[in-house]
PDB file of C-alpha atoms in Angstrom:
ATOM      1  CA  UNK B   1     106.633  90.513 109.212  1.00 44.00           C
ATOM      2  CA  UNK B   2     104.825  92.987 111.449  1.00 46.00           C
ATOM      3  CA  UNK B   3     106.435  96.407 111.600  1.00 51.00           C
ATOM      4  CA  UNK B   4     104.261  98.514 113.881  1.00 52.00           C
ATOM      5  CA  UNK B   5     100.988  98.167 115.689  1.00 52.00           C
ATOM      6  CA  UNK B   6      98.599  99.936 118.028  1.00 55.00           C
ATOM      7  CA  UNK B   7      96.486  97.927 120.438  1.00 50.00           C
ATOM      8  CA  UNK B   8      94.159  99.331 123.071  1.00 48.00           C
ATOM      9  CA  UNK B   9      95.385  96.990 125.812  1.00 47.00           C
ATOM     10  CA  UNK B  10      98.903  98.396 125.367  1.00 51.00           C
ATOM     11  CA  UNK B  11      97.857 102.016 124.907  1.00 51.00           C
ATOM     12  CA  UNK B  12      95.640 102.057 128.000  1.00 48.00           C
ATOM     13  CA  UNK B  13      98.292 103.594 130.269  1.00 43.00           C
ATOM     14  CA  UNK B  14      99.039 106.350 127.770  1.00 55.00           C
ATOM     15  CA  UNK B  15      95.557 107.602 126.993  1.00 62.00           C
ATOM     16  CA  UNK B  16      93.034 109.271 129.289  1.00 67.00           C
ATOM     17  CA  UNK B  17      92.014 106.180 131.281  1.00 69.00           C
ATOM     18  CA  UNK B  18      89.268 107.959 133.217  1.00 76.00           C
ATOM     19  CA  UNK B  19      87.513 109.064 130.047  1.00 78.00           C
ATOM     20  CA  UNK B  20      88.040 105.653 128.458  1.00 74.00           C
ATOM     21  CA  UNK B  21      86.405 103.752 131.329  1.00 77.00           C
ATOM     22  CA  UNK B  22      83.517 106.192 131.422  1.00 78.00           C
ATOM     23  CA  UNK B  23      82.954 105.850 127.670  1.00 75.00           C
ATOM     24  CA  UNK B  24      83.108 102.044 127.913  1.00 75.00           C
ATOM     25  CA  UNK B  25      80.440 102.138 130.612  1.00 79.00           C
ATOM     26  CA  UNK B  26      78.096 104.608 128.901  1.00 75.00           C
ATOM     27  CA  UNK B  27      78.573 104.162 125.149  1.00 71.00           C
ATOM     28  CA  UNK B  28      80.461 100.918 124.383  1.00 80.00           C
ATOM     29  CA  UNK B  29      79.212 100.624 120.781  1.00 82.00           C
ATOM     30  CA  UNK B  30      79.806 104.268 119.952  1.00 85.00           C
ATOM     31  CA  UNK B  31      83.246 104.095 121.553  1.00 84.00           C
ATOM     32  CA  UNK B  32      84.247 101.080 119.452  1.00 85.00           C
ATOM     33  CA  UNK B  33      83.281 102.979 116.333  1.00 86.00           C
ATOM     34  CA  UNK B  34      85.229 106.098 117.355  1.00 89.00           C
ATOM     35  CA  UNK B  35      88.292 104.082 118.439  1.00 86.00           C
ATOM     36  CA  UNK B  36      88.331 102.209 115.117  1.00 88.00           C
ATOM     37  CA  UNK B  37      88.058 105.526 113.284  1.00 92.00           C
ATOM     38  CA  UNK B  38      90.865 107.005 115.409  1.00 90.00           C
ATOM     39  CA  UNK B  39      93.189 104.068 114.739  1.00 88.00           C
ATOM     40  CA  UNK B  40      92.449 104.307 111.040  1.00 92.00           C
ATOM     41  CA  UNK B  41      93.286 108.022 111.133  1.00 92.00           C
ATOM     42  CA  UNK B  42      96.486 107.483 113.157  1.00 91.00           C
ATOM     43  CA  UNK B  43      97.885 104.741 110.916  1.00 91.00           C
ATOM     44  CA  UNK B  44      97.039 106.595 107.722  1.00 93.00           C
ATOM     45  CA  UNK B  45      98.741 109.712 109.070  1.00 94.00           C
ATOM     46  CA  UNK B  46     101.769 107.678 110.069  1.00 92.00           C
ATOM     47  CA  UNK B  47     102.148 106.144 106.608  1.00 93.00           C
ATOM     48  CA  UNK B  48     101.899 109.606 105.056  1.00 95.00           C
ATOM     49  CA  UNK B  49     104.642 110.960 107.348  1.00 95.00           C
ATOM     50  CA  UNK B  50     106.764 107.863 106.781  1.00 94.00           C
ATOM     51  CA  UNK B  51     106.565 108.244 103.014  1.00 94.00           C
ATOM     52  CA  UNK B  52     107.361 111.966 103.170  1.00 94.00           C
ATOM     53  CA  UNK B  53     110.313 111.686 105.551  1.00 95.00           C
ATOM     54  CA  UNK B  54     111.940 108.294 104.838  1.00 94.00           C
ATOM     55  CA  UNK B  55     111.260 107.546 101.164  1.00 92.00           C
ATOM     56  CA  UNK B  56     112.351 110.764  99.472  1.00 90.00           C
ATOM     57  CA  UNK B  57     116.091 110.132  99.480  1.00 86.00           C
ATOM     58  CA  UNK B  58     118.758 110.932 102.142  1.00 88.00           C
ATOM     59  CA  UNK B  59     118.711 110.676 105.093  1.00 89.00           C
ATOM     60  CA  UNK B  60     116.226 107.908 104.196  1.00 91.00           C
ATOM     61  CA  UNK B  61     116.101 105.885 101.001  1.00 91.00           C
ATOM     62  CA  UNK B  62     114.786 106.852  97.595  1.00 84.00           C
ATOM     63  CA  UNK B  63     111.399 105.232  97.097  1.00 81.00           C
ATOM     64  CA  UNK B  64     110.396 104.235  93.572  1.00 78.00           C
ATOM     65  CA  UNK B  65     106.940 104.065  91.974  1.00 73.00           C
ATOM     66  CA  UNK B  66     105.471 100.634  92.730  1.00 73.00           C
ATOM     67  CA  UNK B  67     108.384 100.104  95.142  1.00 84.00           C
ATOM     68  CA  UNK B  68     108.794  99.494  98.894  1.00 88.00           C
ATOM     69  CA  UNK B  69     105.896 101.686 100.030  1.00 91.00           C
ATOM     70  CA  UNK B  70     103.323  99.652  98.113  1.00 91.00           C
ATOM     71  CA  UNK B  71     104.281  96.557 100.137  1.00 89.00           C
ATOM     72  CA  UNK B  72     103.112  98.064 103.436  1.00 91.00           C
ATOM     73  CA  UNK B  73      99.610  97.035 104.424  1.00 90.00           C
ATOM     74  CA  UNK B  74      97.247  97.702 107.297  1.00 90.00           C
ATOM     75  CA  UNK B  75      95.003  95.212 109.046  1.00 86.00           C
ATOM     76  CA  UNK B  76      92.612  95.508 111.999  1.00 84.00           C
ATOM     77  CA  UNK B  77      92.374  93.243 115.037  1.00 81.00           C
ATOM     78  CA  UNK B  78      88.788  91.968 115.237  1.00 75.00           C
ATOM     79  CA  UNK B  79      87.599  91.838 118.836  1.00 76.00           C
ATOM     80  CA  UNK B  80      84.337  91.725 120.775  1.00 77.00           C
ATOM     81  CA  UNK B  81      85.757  94.041 123.426  1.00 77.00           C
ATOM     82  CA  UNK B  82      87.540  97.381 123.193  1.00 78.00           C
ATOM     83  CA  UNK B  83      90.680  96.090 124.933  1.00 76.00           C
ATOM     84  CA  UNK B  84      91.359  93.727 122.048  1.00 79.00           C
ATOM     85  CA  UNK B  85      90.930  96.319 119.311  1.00 82.00           C
ATOM     86  CA  UNK B  86      93.994  97.267 117.345  1.00 82.00           C
ATOM     87  CA  UNK B  87      95.601  97.810 113.990  1.00 84.00           C
ATOM     88  CA  UNK B  88      98.841  96.442 112.554  1.00 86.00           C
ATOM     89  CA  UNK B  89     101.032  97.780 109.745  1.00 90.00           C
ATOM     90  CA  UNK B  90     103.121  95.092 108.093  1.00 88.00           C
ATOM     91  CA  UNK B  91     105.193  94.263 105.039  1.00 89.00           C
ATOM     92  CA  UNK B  92     106.337  91.025 103.415  1.00 86.00           C
ATOM     93  CA  UNK B  93     109.117  92.839 101.559  1.00 89.00           C
ATOM     94  CA  UNK B  94     112.609  91.440 102.121  1.00 89.00           C
ATOM     95  CA  UNK B  95     114.009  94.678 100.720  1.00 90.00           C
ATOM     96  CA  UNK B  96     112.090  96.701 103.316  1.00 90.00           C
ATOM     97  CA  UNK B  97     113.503  94.520 106.102  1.00 91.00           C
ATOM     98  CA  UNK B  98     116.996  94.919 104.650  1.00 93.00           C
ATOM     99  CA  UNK B  99     116.750  98.720 104.645  1.00 94.00           C
ATOM    100  CA  UNK B 100     115.238  98.728 108.146  1.00 92.00           C
ATOM    101  CA  UNK B 101     117.766  96.399 109.796  1.00 93.00           C
ATOM    102  CA  UNK B 102     120.777  96.748 107.498  1.00 95.00           C
ATOM    103  CA  UNK B 103     122.461  93.920 105.599  1.00 95.00           C
ATOM    104  CA  UNK B 104     125.618  92.769 103.846  1.00 96.00           C
ATOM    105  CA  UNK B 105     125.030  91.551 100.312  1.00 95.00           C
ATOM    106  CA  UNK B 106     127.250  88.950  98.677  1.00 93.00           C
ATOM    107  CA  UNK B 107     127.157  87.058  95.423  1.00 90.00           C
ATOM    108  CA  UNK B 108     125.506  83.678  96.176  1.00 88.00           C
ATOM    109  CA  UNK B 109     127.783  82.105  93.567  1.00 87.00           C
ATOM    110  CA  UNK B 110     130.894  83.302  95.395  1.00 87.00           C
ATOM    111  CA  UNK B 111     132.033  85.788  92.762  1.00 90.00           C
ATOM    112  CA  UNK B 112     132.259  89.541  93.002  1.00 94.00           C
ATOM    113  CA  UNK B 113     129.262  91.847  92.794  1.00 95.00           C
ATOM    114  CA  UNK B 114     129.106  94.286  89.888  1.00 95.00           C
ATOM    115  CA  UNK B 115     127.884  97.551  91.400  1.00 96.00           C
ATOM    116  CA  UNK B 116     126.774 100.246  88.934  1.00 96.00           C
ATOM    117  CA  UNK B 117     128.478 103.613  89.338  1.00 96.00           C
ATOM    118  CA  UNK B 118     125.849 106.192  90.291  1.00 91.00           C
ATOM    119  CA  UNK B 119     127.732 108.891  88.378  1.00 92.00           C
ATOM    120  CA  UNK B 120     126.951 107.075  85.122  1.00 94.00           C
ATOM    121  CA  UNK B 121     123.472 108.457  84.585  1.00 93.00           C
ATOM    122  CA  UNK B 122     123.104 106.604  81.281  1.00 93.00           C
ATOM    123  CA  UNK B 123     122.797 103.340  83.223  1.00 94.00           C
ATOM    124  CA  UNK B 124     119.582 104.408  84.946  1.00 93.00           C
ATOM    125  CA  UNK B 125     115.997 105.274  84.063  1.00 89.00           C
ATOM    126  CA  UNK B 126     114.542 108.695  84.887  1.00 85.00           C
ATOM    127  CA  UNK B 127     113.237 107.359  88.224  1.00 79.00           C
ATOM    128  CA  UNK B 128     116.605 105.903  89.198  1.00 81.00           C
ATOM    129  CA  UNK B 129     116.228 102.212  88.339  1.00 85.00           C
ATOM    130  CA  UNK B 130     118.962 100.291  86.567  1.00 92.00           C
ATOM    131  CA  UNK B 131     118.084  99.880  82.900  1.00 94.00           C
ATOM    132  CA  UNK B 132     117.226  96.371  81.768  1.00 93.00           C
ATOM    133  CA  UNK B 133     120.211  96.047  79.426  1.00 94.00           C
ATOM    134  CA  UNK B 134     122.631  96.635  82.316  1.00 94.00           C
ATOM    135  CA  UNK B 135     121.191  94.082  84.747  1.00 93.00           C
ATOM    136  CA  UNK B 136     123.605  91.398  83.526  1.00 92.00           C
ATOM    137  CA  UNK B 137     126.839  93.386  83.201  1.00 91.00           C
ATOM    138  CA  UNK B 138     129.038  90.398  82.298  1.00 85.00           C
ATOM    139  CA  UNK B 139     126.952  89.818  79.166  1.00 90.00           C
ATOM    140  CA  UNK B 140     127.537  93.358  77.898  1.00 93.00           C
ATOM    141  CA  UNK B 141     129.525  93.727  74.696  1.00 92.00           C
ATOM    142  CA  UNK B 142     132.692  95.839  74.523  1.00 92.00           C
ATOM    143  CA  UNK B 143     133.141  95.766  78.290  1.00 94.00           C
ATOM    144  CA  UNK B 144     136.439  94.747  79.886  1.00 94.00           C
ATOM    145  CA  UNK B 145     137.828  94.633  83.447  1.00 94.00           C
ATOM    146  CA  UNK B 146     140.418  97.287  84.347  1.00 95.00           C
ATOM    147  CA  UNK B 147     142.381  98.184  87.472  1.00 94.00           C
ATOM    148  CA  UNK B 148     142.232 101.715  88.877  1.00 92.00           C
ATOM    149  CA  UNK B 149     143.611 102.779  92.253  1.00 89.00           C
ATOM    150  CA  UNK B 150     143.567  99.218  93.557  1.00 92.00           C
ATOM    151  CA  UNK B 151     139.968  98.541  92.499  1.00 94.00           C
ATOM    152  CA  UNK B 152     138.579  96.464  89.658  1.00 96.00           C
ATOM    153  CA  UNK B 153     136.084  98.103  87.321  1.00 96.00           C
ATOM    154  CA  UNK B 154     134.118  96.969  84.301  1.00 96.00           C
ATOM    155  CA  UNK B 155     134.729  99.571  81.653  1.00 95.00           C
ATOM    156  CA  UNK B 156     133.000 100.215  78.365  1.00 93.00           C
ATOM    157  CA  UNK B 157     135.363 100.421  75.386  1.00 94.00           C
ATOM    158  CA  UNK B 158     134.772 103.436  73.133  1.00 86.00           C
ATOM    159  CA  UNK B 159     136.783 102.342  70.103  1.00 79.00           C
ATOM    160  CA  UNK B 160     136.265 105.451  68.004  1.00 74.00           C
ATOM    161  CA  UNK B 161     137.336 107.710  70.839  1.00 66.00           C
ATOM    162  CA  UNK B 162     139.957 105.248  72.078  1.00 80.00           C
ATOM    163  CA  UNK B 163     138.499 105.661  75.531  1.00 89.00           C
ATOM    164  CA  UNK B 164     137.610 103.407  78.491  1.00 93.00           C
ATOM    165  CA  UNK B 165     134.598 104.446  80.564  1.00 93.00           C
ATOM    166  CA  UNK B 166     134.170 102.658  83.951  1.00 95.00           C
ATOM    167  CA  UNK B 167     130.508 101.760  84.481  1.00 96.00           C
ATOM    168  CA  UNK B 168     130.634  99.100  87.247  1.00 97.00           C
ATOM    169  CA  UNK B 169     132.926  98.490  90.202  1.00 97.00           C
ATOM    170  CA  UNK B 170     133.500  94.904  91.368  1.00 96.00           C
ATOM    171  CA  UNK B 171     133.152  94.297  95.115  1.00 96.00           C
ATOM    172  CA  UNK B 172     133.294  91.273  97.408  1.00 95.00           C
ATOM    173  CA  UNK B 173     130.249  92.574  99.279  1.00 96.00           C
ATOM    174  CA  UNK B 174     127.988  95.594  99.633  1.00 95.00           C
ATOM    175  CA  UNK B 175     126.876  96.930 103.003  1.00 96.00           C
ATOM    176  CA  UNK B 176     123.328  98.284 103.221  1.00 95.00           C
ATOM    177  CA  UNK B 177     123.020 100.691 106.133  1.00 95.00           C
ATOM    178  CA  UNK B 178     119.733 100.777 108.096  1.00 94.00           C
ATOM    179  CA  UNK B 179     118.127 103.970 106.825  1.00 94.00           C
ATOM    180  CA  UNK B 180     114.418 103.153 106.544  1.00 93.00           C
ATOM    181  CA  UNK B 181     113.756 103.978 110.233  1.00 93.00           C
ATOM    182  CA  UNK B 182     110.190 102.654 110.160  1.00 92.00           C
ATOM    183  CA  UNK B 183     110.122 101.804 113.881  1.00 90.00           C
ATOM    184  CA  UNK B 184     111.713 105.122 114.885  1.00 92.00           C
ATOM    185  CA  UNK B 185     109.220 107.098 112.812  1.00 93.00           C
ATOM    186  CA  UNK B 186     106.405 105.154 114.504  1.00 90.00           C
ATOM    187  CA  UNK B 187     107.822 105.789 117.992  1.00 89.00           C
ATOM    188  CA  UNK B 188     108.393 109.485 117.274  1.00 93.00           C
ATOM    189  CA  UNK B 189     104.702 109.826 116.463  1.00 91.00           C
ATOM    190  CA  UNK B 190     103.561 108.445 119.829  1.00 89.00           C
ATOM    191  CA  UNK B 191     102.187 111.730 121.183  1.00 90.00           C
ATOM    192  CA  UNK B 192     100.193 112.314 118.008  1.00 91.00           C
ATOM    193  CA  UNK B 193      98.723 108.792 118.141  1.00 87.00           C
ATOM    194  CA  UNK B 194      97.651 109.241 121.759  1.00 87.00           C
ATOM    195  CA  UNK B 195      96.154 112.658 121.004  1.00 91.00           C
ATOM    196  CA  UNK B 196      94.104 111.174 118.138  1.00 91.00           C
ATOM    197  CA  UNK B 197      92.770 108.349 120.350  1.00 87.00           C
ATOM    198  CA  UNK B 198      91.949 110.707 123.215  1.00 88.00           C
ATOM    199  CA  UNK B 199      89.938 112.827 120.795  1.00 91.00           C
ATOM    200  CA  UNK B 200      88.136 109.683 119.642  1.00 88.00           C
ATOM    201  CA  UNK B 201      87.151 108.910 123.239  1.00 87.00           C
ATOM    202  CA  UNK B 202      85.957 112.502 123.740  1.00 89.00           C
ATOM    203  CA  UNK B 203      83.798 112.225 120.595  1.00 88.00           C
ATOM    204  CA  UNK B 204      82.058 109.212 122.087  1.00 85.00           C
ATOM    205  CA  UNK B 205      81.466 111.029 125.393  1.00 85.00           C
ATOM    206  CA  UNK B 206      80.149 114.124 123.620  1.00 86.00           C
ATOM    207  CA  UNK B 207      77.200 112.039 122.454  1.00 73.00           C
ATOM    208  CA  UNK B 208      75.743 112.183 125.956  1.00 57.00           C
TER     209      UNK B 208
END
């Protein structure tokens, strides 16, 4: 799915049209080079800002190494004329779409979802991922369901200490709130994108 894109035909009303038309007339080849460079700069800067502001935890989501960010790619529109030039940023990640648009997760088999309790740090790796041995909670040994305050938990039995430690809560569904804000981050950077492209046009004209 395409997430964000910049195309000259759609940016024409936002940039300095007078300078653009003059550059097209005088230095079309040089302008194409500078515009391509400007779009490259703008999209790289956007991805840097996006990673810094939306993938470092609340109010965004916590990005993981080799996680969502690595699924975003850039591609250029190949065109003989400047109007058709552009660049698209896209991702094929279903998880990215889920965090961008929001979603309600349910067990495809119709049962309850076992959601790990974030307070139980022993369930997670140092970078916040669920440890492999806990990915199938119903196969864990010495774990039983218990009722607490109207909720059902899977609790680990500590026989020696005669203690029950809740490690998962069972839910009918889990709501994922839209917190990625990819589109909003892109829109908020509009003035910076236009400034970068205007400078690219000026570079071409300065070659006179």
